[in-house]
Short mmCIF file of C-alpha atoms in Angstrom, two decimals:
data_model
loop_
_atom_site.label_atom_id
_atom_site.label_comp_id
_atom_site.label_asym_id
_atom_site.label_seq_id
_atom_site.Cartn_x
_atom_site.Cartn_y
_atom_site.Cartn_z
CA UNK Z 256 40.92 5.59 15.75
CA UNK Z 257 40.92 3.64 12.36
CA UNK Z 258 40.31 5.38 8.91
CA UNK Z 259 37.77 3.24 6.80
CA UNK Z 260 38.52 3.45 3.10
CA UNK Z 261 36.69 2.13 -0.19
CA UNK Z 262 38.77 -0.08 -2.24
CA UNK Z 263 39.10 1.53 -6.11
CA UNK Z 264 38.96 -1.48 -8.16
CA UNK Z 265 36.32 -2.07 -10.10
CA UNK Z 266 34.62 -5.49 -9.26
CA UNK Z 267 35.04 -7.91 -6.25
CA UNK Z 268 37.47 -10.77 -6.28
CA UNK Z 269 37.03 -14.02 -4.15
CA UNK Z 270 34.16 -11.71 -1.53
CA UNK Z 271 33.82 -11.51 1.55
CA UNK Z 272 30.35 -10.08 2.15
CA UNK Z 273 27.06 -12.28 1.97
CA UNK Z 274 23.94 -10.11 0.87
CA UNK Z 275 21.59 -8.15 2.61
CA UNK Z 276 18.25 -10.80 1.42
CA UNK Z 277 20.01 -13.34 2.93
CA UNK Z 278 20.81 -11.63 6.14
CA UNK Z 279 17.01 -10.23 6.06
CA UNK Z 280 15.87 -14.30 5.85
CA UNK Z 281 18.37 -15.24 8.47
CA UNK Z 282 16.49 -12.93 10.87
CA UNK Z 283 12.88 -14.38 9.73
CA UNK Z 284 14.46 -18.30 10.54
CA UNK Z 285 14.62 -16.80 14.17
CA UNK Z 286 10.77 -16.69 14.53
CA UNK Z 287 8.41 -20.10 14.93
CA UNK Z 288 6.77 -21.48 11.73
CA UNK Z 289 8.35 -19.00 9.76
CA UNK Z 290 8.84 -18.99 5.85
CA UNK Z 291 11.27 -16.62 4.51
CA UNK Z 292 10.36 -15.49 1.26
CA UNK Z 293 12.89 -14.73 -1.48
CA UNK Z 294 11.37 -11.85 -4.20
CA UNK Z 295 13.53 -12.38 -6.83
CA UNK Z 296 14.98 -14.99 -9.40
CA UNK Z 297 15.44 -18.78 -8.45
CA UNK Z 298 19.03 -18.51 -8.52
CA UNK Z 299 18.98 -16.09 -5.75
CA UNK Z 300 17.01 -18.17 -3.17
CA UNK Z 301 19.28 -21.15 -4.25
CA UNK Z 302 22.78 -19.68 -3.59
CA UNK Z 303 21.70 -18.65 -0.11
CA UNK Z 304 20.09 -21.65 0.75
CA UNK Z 305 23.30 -23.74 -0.02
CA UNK Z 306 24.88 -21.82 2.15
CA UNK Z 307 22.37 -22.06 5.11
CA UNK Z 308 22.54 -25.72 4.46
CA UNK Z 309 26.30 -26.19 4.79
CA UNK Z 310 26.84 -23.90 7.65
CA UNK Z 311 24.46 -25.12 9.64
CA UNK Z 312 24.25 -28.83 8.38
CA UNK Z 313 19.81 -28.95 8.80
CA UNK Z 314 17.05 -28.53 6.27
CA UNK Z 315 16.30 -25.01 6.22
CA UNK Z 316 13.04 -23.33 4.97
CA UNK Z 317 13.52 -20.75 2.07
CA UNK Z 318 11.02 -19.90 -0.56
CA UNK Z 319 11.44 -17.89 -4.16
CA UNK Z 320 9.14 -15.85 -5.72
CA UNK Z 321 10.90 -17.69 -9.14
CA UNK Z 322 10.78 -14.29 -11.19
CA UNK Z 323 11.46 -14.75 -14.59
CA UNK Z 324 13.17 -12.54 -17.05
CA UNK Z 325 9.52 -11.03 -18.45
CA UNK Z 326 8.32 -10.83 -14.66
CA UNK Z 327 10.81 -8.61 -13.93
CA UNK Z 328 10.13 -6.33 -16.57
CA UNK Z 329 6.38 -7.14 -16.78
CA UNK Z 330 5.97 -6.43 -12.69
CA UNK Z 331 6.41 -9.25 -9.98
CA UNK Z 332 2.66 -9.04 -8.67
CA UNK Z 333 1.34 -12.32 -10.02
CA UNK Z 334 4.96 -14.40 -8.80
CA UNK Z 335 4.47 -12.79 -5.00
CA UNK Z 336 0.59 -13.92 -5.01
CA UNK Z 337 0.97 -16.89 -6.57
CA UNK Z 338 4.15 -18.17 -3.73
CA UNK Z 339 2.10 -16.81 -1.23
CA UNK Z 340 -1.34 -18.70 -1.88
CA UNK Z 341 1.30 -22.17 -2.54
CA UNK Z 342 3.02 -21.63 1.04
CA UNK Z 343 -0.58 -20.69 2.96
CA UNK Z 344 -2.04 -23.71 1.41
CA UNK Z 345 0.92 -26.16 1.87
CA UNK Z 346 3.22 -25.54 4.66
CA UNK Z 347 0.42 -23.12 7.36
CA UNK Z 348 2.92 -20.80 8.30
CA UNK Z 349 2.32 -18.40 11.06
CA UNK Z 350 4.01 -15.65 9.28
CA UNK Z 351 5.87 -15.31 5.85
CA UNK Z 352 8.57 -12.53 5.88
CA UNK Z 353 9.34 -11.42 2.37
CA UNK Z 354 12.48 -9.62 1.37
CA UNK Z 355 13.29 -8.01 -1.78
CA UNK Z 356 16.42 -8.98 -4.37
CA UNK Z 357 18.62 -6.73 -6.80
CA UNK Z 358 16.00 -7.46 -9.60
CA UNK Z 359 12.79 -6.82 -7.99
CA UNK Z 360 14.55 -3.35 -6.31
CA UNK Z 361 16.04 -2.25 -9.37
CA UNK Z 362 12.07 -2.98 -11.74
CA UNK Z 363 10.81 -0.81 -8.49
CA UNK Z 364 8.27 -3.31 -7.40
CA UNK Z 365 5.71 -2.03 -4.58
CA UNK Z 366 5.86 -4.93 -2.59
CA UNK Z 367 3.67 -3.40 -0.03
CA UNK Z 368 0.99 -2.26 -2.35
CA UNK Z 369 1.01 -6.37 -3.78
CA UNK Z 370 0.53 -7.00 -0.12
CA UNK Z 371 -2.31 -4.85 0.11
CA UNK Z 372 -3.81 -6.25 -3.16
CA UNK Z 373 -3.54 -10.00 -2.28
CA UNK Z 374 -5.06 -8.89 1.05
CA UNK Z 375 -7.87 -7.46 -0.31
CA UNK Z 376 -8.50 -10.58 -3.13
CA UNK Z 377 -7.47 -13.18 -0.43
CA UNK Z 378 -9.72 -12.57 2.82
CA UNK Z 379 -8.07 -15.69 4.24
CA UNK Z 380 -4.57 -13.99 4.30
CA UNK Z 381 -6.37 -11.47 7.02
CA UNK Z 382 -4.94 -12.62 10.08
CA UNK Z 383 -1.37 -14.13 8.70
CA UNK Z 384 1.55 -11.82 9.15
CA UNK Z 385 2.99 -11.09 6.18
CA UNK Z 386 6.21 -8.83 6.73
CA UNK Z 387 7.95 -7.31 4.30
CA UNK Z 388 11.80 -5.84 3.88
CA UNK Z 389 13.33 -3.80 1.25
CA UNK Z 390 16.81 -5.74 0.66
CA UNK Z 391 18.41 -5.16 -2.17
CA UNK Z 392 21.56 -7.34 -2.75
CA UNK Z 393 23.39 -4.76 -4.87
CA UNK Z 394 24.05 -2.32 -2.07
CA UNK Z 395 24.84 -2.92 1.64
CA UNK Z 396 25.50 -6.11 3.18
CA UNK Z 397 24.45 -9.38 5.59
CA UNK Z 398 24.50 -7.45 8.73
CA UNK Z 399 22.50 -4.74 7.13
CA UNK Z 400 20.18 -6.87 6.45
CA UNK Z 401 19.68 -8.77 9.46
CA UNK Z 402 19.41 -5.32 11.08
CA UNK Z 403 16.26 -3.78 8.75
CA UNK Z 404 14.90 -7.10 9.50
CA UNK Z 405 14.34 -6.95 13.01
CA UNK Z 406 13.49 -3.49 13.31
CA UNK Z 407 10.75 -4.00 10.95
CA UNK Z 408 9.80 -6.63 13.24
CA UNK Z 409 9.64 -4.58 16.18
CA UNK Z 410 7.67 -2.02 13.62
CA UNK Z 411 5.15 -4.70 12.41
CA UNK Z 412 4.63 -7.12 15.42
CA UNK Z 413 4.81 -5.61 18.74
CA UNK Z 414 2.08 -4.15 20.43
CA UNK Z 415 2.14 -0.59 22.33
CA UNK Z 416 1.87 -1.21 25.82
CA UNK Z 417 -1.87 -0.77 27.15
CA UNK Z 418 -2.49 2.62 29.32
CA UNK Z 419 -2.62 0.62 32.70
CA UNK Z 420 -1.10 -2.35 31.82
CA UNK Z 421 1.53 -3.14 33.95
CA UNK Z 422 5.66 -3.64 32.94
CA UNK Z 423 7.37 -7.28 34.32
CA UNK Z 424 10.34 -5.82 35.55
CA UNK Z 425 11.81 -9.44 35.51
CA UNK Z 426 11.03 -10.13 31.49
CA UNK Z 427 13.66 -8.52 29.60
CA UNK Z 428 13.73 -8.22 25.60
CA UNK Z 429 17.42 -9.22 23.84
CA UNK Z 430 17.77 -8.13 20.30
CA UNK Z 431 20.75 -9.94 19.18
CA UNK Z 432 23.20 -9.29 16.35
CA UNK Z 433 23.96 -11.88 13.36
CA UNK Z 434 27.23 -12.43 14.41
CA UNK Z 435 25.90 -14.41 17.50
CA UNK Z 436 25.34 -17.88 17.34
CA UNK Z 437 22.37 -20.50 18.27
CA UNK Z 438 25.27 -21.72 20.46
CA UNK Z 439 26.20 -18.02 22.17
CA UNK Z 440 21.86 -17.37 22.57
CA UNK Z 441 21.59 -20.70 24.61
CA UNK Z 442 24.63 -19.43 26.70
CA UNK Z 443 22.84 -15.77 27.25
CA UNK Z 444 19.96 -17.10 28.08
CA UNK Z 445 21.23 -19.50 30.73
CA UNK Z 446 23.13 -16.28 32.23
CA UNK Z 447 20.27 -14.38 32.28
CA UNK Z 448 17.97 -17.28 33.67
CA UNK Z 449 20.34 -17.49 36.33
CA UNK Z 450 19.47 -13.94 37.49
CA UNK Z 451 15.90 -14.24 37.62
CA UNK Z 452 15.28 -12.88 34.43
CA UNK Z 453 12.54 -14.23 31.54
CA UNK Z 454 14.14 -13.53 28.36
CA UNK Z 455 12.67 -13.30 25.20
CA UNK Z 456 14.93 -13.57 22.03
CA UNK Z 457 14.43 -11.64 18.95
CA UNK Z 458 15.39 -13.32 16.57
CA UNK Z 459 15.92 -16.93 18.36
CA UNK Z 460 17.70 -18.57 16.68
CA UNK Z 461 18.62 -20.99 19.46
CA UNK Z 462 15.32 -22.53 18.64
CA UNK Z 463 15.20 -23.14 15.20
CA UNK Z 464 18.41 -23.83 14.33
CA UNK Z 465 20.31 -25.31 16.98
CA UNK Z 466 20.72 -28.82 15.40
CA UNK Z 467 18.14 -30.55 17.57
CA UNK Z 468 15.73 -33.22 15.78
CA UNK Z 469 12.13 -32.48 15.95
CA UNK Z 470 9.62 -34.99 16.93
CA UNK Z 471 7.79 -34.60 13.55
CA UNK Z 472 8.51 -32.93 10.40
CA UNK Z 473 7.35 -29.31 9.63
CA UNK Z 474 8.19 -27.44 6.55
CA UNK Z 475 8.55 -24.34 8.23
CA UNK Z 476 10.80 -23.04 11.13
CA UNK Z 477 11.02 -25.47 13.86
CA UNK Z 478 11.26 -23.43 16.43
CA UNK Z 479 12.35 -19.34 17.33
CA UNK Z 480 10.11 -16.96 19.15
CA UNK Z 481 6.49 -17.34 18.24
CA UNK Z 482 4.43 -13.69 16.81
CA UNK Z 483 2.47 -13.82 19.74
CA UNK Z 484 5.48 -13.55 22.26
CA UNK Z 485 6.84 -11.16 20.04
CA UNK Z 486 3.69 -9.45 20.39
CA UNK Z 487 4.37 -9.34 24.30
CA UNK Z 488 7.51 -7.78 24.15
CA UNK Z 489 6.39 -3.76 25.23
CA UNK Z 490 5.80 -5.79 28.39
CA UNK Z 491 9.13 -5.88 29.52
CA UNK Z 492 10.96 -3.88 32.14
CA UNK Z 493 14.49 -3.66 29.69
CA UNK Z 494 15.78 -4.37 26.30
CA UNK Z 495 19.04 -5.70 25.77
CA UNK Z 496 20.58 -4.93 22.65
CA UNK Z 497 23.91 -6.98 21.75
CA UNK Z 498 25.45 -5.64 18.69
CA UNK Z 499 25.83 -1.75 16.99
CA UNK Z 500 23.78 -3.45 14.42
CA UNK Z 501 20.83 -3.28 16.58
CA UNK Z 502 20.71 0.06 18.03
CA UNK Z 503 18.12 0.97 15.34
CA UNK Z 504 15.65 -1.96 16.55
CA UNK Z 505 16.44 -1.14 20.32
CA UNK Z 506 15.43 2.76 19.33
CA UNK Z 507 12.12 1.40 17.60
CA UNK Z 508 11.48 -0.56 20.59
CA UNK Z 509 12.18 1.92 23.26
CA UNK Z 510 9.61 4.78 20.70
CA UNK Z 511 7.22 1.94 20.43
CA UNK Z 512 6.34 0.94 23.93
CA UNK Z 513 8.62 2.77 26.26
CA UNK Z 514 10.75 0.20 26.97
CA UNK Z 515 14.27 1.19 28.06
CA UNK Z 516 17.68 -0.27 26.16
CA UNK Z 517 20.95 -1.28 27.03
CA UNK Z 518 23.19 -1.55 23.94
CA UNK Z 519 26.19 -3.70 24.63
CA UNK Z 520 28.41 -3.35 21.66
CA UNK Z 521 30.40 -6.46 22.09
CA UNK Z 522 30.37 -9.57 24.33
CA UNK Z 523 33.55 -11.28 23.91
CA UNK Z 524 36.24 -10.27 26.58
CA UNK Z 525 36.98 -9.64 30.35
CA UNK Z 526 35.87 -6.02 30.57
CA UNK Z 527 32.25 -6.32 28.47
CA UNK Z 528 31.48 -8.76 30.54
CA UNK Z 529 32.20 -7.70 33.83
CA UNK Z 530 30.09 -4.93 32.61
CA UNK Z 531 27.19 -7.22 31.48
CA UNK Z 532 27.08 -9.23 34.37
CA UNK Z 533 27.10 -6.10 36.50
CA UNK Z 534 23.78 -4.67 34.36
CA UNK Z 535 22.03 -7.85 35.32
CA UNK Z 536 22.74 -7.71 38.67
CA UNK Z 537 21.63 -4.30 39.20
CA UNK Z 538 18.27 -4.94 37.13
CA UNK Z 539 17.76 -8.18 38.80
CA UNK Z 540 18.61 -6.90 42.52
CA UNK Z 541 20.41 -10.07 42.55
CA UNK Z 542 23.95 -10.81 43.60
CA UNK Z 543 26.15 -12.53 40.90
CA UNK Z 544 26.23 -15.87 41.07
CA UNK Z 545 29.50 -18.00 42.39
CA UNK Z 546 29.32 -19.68 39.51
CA UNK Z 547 30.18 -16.74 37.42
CA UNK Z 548 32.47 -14.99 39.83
CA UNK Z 549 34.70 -18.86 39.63
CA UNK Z 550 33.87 -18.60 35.72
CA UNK Z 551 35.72 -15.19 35.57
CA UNK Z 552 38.56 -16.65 37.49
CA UNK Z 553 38.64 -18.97 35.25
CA UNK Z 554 38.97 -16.40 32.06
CA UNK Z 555 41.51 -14.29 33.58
CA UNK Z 556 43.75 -17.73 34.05
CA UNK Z 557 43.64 -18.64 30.70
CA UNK Z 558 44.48 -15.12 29.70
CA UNK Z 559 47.41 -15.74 31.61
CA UNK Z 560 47.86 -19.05 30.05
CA UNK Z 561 47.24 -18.35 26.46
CA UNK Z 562 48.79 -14.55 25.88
CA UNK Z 563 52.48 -16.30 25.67
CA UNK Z 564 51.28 -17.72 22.28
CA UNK Z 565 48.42 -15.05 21.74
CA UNK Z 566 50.51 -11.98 22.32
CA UNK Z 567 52.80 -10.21 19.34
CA UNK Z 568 50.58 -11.99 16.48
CA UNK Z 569 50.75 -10.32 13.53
CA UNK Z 570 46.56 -10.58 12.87
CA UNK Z 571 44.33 -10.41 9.43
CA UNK Z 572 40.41 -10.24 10.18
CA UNK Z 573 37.99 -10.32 7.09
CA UNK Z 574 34.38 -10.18 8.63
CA UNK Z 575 31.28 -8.33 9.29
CA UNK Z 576 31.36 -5.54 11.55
CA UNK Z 577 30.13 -6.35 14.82
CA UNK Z 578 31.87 -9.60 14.55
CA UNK Z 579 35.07 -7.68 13.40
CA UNK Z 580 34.91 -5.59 16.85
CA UNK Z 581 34.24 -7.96 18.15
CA UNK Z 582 36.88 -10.59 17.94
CA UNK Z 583 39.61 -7.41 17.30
CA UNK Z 584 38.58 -5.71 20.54
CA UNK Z 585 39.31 -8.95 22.65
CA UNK Z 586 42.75 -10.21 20.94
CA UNK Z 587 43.93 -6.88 21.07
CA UNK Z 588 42.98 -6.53 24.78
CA UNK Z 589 45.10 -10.35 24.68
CA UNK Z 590 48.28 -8.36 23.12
CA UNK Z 591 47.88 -9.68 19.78
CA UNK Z 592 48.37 -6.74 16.68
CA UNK Z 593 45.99 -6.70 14.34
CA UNK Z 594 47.61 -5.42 11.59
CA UNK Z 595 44.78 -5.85 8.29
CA UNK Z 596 41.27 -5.62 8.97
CA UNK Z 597 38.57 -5.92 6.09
CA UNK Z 598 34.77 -5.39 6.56
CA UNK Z 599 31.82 -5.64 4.42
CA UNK Z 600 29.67 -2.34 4.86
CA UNK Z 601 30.22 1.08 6.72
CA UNK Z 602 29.38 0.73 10.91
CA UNK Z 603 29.76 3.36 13.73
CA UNK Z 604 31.79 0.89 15.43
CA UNK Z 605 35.06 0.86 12.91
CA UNK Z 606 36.45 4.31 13.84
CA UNK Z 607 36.73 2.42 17.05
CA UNK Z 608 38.71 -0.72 16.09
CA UNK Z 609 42.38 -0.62 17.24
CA UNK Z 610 44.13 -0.43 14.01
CA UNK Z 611 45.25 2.41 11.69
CA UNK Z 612 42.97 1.70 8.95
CA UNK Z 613 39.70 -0.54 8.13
CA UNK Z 614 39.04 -1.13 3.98
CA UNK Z 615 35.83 -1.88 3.20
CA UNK Z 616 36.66 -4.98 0.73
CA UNK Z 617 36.56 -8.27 -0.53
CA UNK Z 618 38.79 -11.27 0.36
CA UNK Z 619 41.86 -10.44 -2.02
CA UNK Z 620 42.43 -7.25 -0.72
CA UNK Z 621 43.00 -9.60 3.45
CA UNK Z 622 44.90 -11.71 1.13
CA UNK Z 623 47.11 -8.57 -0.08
CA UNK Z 624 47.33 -6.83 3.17
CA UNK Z 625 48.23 -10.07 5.53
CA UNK Z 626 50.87 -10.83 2.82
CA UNK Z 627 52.26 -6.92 2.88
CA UNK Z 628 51.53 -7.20 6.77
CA UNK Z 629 53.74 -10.19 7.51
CA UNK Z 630 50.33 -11.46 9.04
CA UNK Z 631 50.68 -14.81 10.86
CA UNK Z 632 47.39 -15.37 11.64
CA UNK Z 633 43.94 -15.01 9.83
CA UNK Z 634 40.46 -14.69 10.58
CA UNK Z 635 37.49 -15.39 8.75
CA UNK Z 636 34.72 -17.22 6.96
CA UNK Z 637 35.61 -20.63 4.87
CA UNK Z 638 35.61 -18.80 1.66
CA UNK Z 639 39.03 -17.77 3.51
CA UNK Z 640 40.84 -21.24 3.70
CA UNK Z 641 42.47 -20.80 0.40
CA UNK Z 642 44.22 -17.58 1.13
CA UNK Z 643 45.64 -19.12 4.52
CA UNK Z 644 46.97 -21.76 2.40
CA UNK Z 645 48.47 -19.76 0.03
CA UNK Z 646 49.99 -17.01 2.69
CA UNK Z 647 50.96 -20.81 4.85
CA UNK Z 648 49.85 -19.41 8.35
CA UNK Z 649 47.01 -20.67 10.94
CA UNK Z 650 43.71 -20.40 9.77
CA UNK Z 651 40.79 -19.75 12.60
CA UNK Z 652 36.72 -19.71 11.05
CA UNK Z 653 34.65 -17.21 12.59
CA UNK Z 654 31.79 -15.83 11.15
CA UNK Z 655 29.30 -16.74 7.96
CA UNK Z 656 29.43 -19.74 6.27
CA UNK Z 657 31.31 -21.95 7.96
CA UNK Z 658 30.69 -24.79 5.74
CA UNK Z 659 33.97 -26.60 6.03
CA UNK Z 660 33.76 -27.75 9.87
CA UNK Z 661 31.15 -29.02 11.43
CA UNK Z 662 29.19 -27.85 14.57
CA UNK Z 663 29.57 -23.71 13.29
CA UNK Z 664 26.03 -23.40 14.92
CA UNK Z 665 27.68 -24.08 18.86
CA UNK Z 666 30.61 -22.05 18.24
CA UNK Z 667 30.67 -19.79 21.38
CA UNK Z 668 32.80 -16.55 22.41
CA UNK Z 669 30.14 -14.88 24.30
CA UNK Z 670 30.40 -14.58 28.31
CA UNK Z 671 33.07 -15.60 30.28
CA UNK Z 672 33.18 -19.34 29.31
CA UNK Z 673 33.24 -18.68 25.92
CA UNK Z 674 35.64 -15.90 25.50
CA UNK Z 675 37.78 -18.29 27.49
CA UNK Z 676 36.82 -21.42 25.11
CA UNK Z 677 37.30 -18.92 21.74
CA UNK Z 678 41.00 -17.74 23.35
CA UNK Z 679 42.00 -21.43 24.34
CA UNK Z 680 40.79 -22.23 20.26
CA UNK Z 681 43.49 -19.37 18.68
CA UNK Z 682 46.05 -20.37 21.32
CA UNK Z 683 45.97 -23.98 20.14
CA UNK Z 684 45.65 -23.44 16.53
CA UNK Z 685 48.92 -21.37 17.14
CA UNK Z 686 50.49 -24.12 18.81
CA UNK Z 687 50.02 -27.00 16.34
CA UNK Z 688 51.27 -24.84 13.22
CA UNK Z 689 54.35 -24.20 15.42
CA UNK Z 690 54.65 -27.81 16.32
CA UNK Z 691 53.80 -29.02 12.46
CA UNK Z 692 56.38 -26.57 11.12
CA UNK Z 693 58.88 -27.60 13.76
CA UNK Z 694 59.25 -23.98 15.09
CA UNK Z 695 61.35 -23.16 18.14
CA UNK Z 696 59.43 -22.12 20.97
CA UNK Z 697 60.45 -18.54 21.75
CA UNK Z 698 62.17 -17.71 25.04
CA UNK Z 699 59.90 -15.01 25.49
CA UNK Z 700 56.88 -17.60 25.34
CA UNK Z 701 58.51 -20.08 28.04
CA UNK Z 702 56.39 -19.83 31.72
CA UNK Z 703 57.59 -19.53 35.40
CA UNK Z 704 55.10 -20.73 37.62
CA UNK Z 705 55.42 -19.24 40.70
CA UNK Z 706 53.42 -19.82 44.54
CA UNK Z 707 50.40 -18.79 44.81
CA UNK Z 708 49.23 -15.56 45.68
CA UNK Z 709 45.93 -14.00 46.92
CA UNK Z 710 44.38 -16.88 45.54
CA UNK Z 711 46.22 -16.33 42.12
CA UNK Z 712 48.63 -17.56 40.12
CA UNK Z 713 51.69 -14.85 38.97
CA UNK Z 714 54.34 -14.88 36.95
CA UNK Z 715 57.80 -13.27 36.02
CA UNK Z 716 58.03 -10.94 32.84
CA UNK Z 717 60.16 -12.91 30.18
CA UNK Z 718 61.83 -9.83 29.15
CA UNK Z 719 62.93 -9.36 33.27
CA UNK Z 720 64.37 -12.52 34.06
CA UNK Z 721 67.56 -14.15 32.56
CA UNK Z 722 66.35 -17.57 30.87
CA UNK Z 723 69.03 -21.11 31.44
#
């Protein structure tokens, strides 16, 4: 069980975190004709939009309520009215989701009571969603807000179930975490297509920001989950939860209209798989499908394949979370040691991580403990390249922004094909530094390939057999 401790410095250096308004509009860009709404300076709305730009390479919608220094201490009314009349009139979203920054939280605004006001002196507002989330940047982190976002969601736009409506037992609700990827939704929902099953993403962002080119141009989202499907959702016959981060929304789902949850912390490995596509097959009455029966095969060979150059690294993992269990839970399960782990915010999921201790940090303090941990391999967003060069060992992106590479918006590890595609990634990566550093090729990483057995391939332990 891992101790999580606070670092005691006083500011952050180099950071590792991404703040809880941009994590809030993340979840908003999952819904169609969406227009996230920043409430708080320019500068705000402009940092995270760069960074939704470069990561995902596509225009991306993101307003600002443009507060001023003498807003803020005058009262941000006026600024949240006036961006909401300019995006009604100009873009016709079908819902504006507004979260709140450090400057608006810390004047106190009552964003709800504005909303109420601008209601009440704009009858054409009536019928347009307008969702708001308390954000502010100066506490908590992405994932936090990505999770407040979609339970308000669930709070705002799903309706109860009717008395004697009935449940689809084949439509099935997934509330996905931010560490997921348009990429890894397209994959779930192809798995759980394959059983029979309707899902219905929320967020989606497989729809909105999946790279694809519209026919026509829209200023808003170009695609997600639309309010009404949302609206739909108490319909189903489960909700799938996929992420710690989304227990909450799950829970306000399940109190709202009796739907029933499945939380499955993690996605990425042999074991929370099997486990997934077991759920689906009992919910489904379905068998599994060859295809993912030959797809496991094929996970548990490249286990076998990869763990040689996977197994024994020395590991340093800076990210969120859910993405930190994640990716820790499956390379440990590989044999790899991960040896520094930094986070963002506090989770119920870090006493869990296999490691003696998780610090709640920023990017120097990976830097510090993968240099003190003899770490030769580390994980995390771009911001992280310069500490790999610095500490001269691989360097694997995972997580937000990834603005450095391009196609971060397909990266998969979810299922069985892409744990196996995210293992065969490290293993390679390992590989080439060895080969561009003209490293030896340990003994104990040299293969004997022996007949086939029971349909599978086996092999000697190195530390068994005497090597020529």
């Amino acid at each position: 069980m891992a101790i999580v401790t606070m670092p005691k410095k006083a500011c952050a250096i180099n950071p590792l975190k991404m703040s809880q308004p941009i994590g809030g509009a993340f979840a908003f860009m999952g819904l169609r004709g969406a227009m996230p709404l920043l409430h708080g300076s320019q500068g705000c709305t402009s940092f995270g939009l760069t960074l939704f730009v470069r990561h995902f390479k596509e225009a991306v919608p993101l307003q600002t309520t443009a507060m001023s220094e003498v807003a803020t201490v005058l009262g941000g009314y006026e600024n949240l009215e006036q961006a909401i009349l300019n995006i009604y009139n100009r873009t016709k979203p079908k819902i504006i989701g507004i979260c709140s920054t450090g400057v608006t939280e810390t004047n106190g605004d009552d964003v709800d009571a504005y909303i109420k006001l601008i209601r009440e002196k704009h009858p054409q507002l009536a019928k347009l969603p307008l969702i708001y989330v308390s954000t502010p940047d100066f506490k908590d982190a992405f994932q936090d807000g990505w999770e407040k976002t979609v339970t308000r969601m669930v709070d705002v736009l799903v309706e109860p179930l009717a008395v004697k409506a009935l449940r689809d037992p084949m439509q099935v609700n997934v509330l996905p975490g931010c560490h997921l990827t348009p990429g890894d939704l397209d994959e779930l929902r192809t798995i759980l297509e394959d059983f029979g099953l309707q899902p219905s993403f929320l967020p989606d962002l497989a729809g909105s920001l999946d790279g694809h080119i519209p026919d026509e141009f829209t200023p808003t989202t170009i695609g997600g989950i639309a309010v009404d499907e949302v609206a739909r959702m108490g319909r189903a016959g489960w909700t799938i939860a996929i992420g710690a981060q989304m227990r909450r929304a799950a829970e306000a789902m399940q109190a709202k209209t009796g739907v029933p949850f499945r939380l499955f912390e993690r996605l990425c490995g042999l074991i929370p798989n099997d486990e997934f596509i077991a759920f689906l097959s009992e919910i489904s009455d379905r068998p599994v499908p060859l295809k993912y029966r030959r797809q496991r095969g094929q996970l548990a060979d490249s286990m076998l394949d990869t763990h040689f150059h996977i197994g024994g690294r020395r590991l340093a993992i800076g990210a969120e979370p859910d993405l930190l269990f994640d990716l820790s839970g499956m390379l440990h399960e590989m044999g790899a040691q991960v040896t520094a782990a930094v986070t963002t915010t506090q989770s119920t999921v870090l006493e869990r991580i296999k490691i003696p201790e998780v610090l709640i940090g920023d990017l120097e303090d990976l830097e510090e403990l993968a240099r003190s941990k003899n770490c030769d391999l580390l994980i995390t967003h771009s911001h992280g390249r310069q500490a790999a060069a610095r500490l001269k060992i691989p360097f694997y992106r995972a997580g937000f922004p990834m603005f450095d590479r391009i196609g971060a918006g397909h990266q998969l590890s979810v299922g069985y094909r892409g744990t196996r595609d995210l293992i065969f990634d490290i293993a390679n990566l390992v590989i080439a530094d060895r080969e561009e550093n003209h490293q030896p090729t340990p003994d104990s990483w040299r293969t004997t390939t022996l007949p086939v057995r029971s349909g599978r391939r086996s092999f000697i332990d190195p530390t068994e057999r005497s090597i020529a």
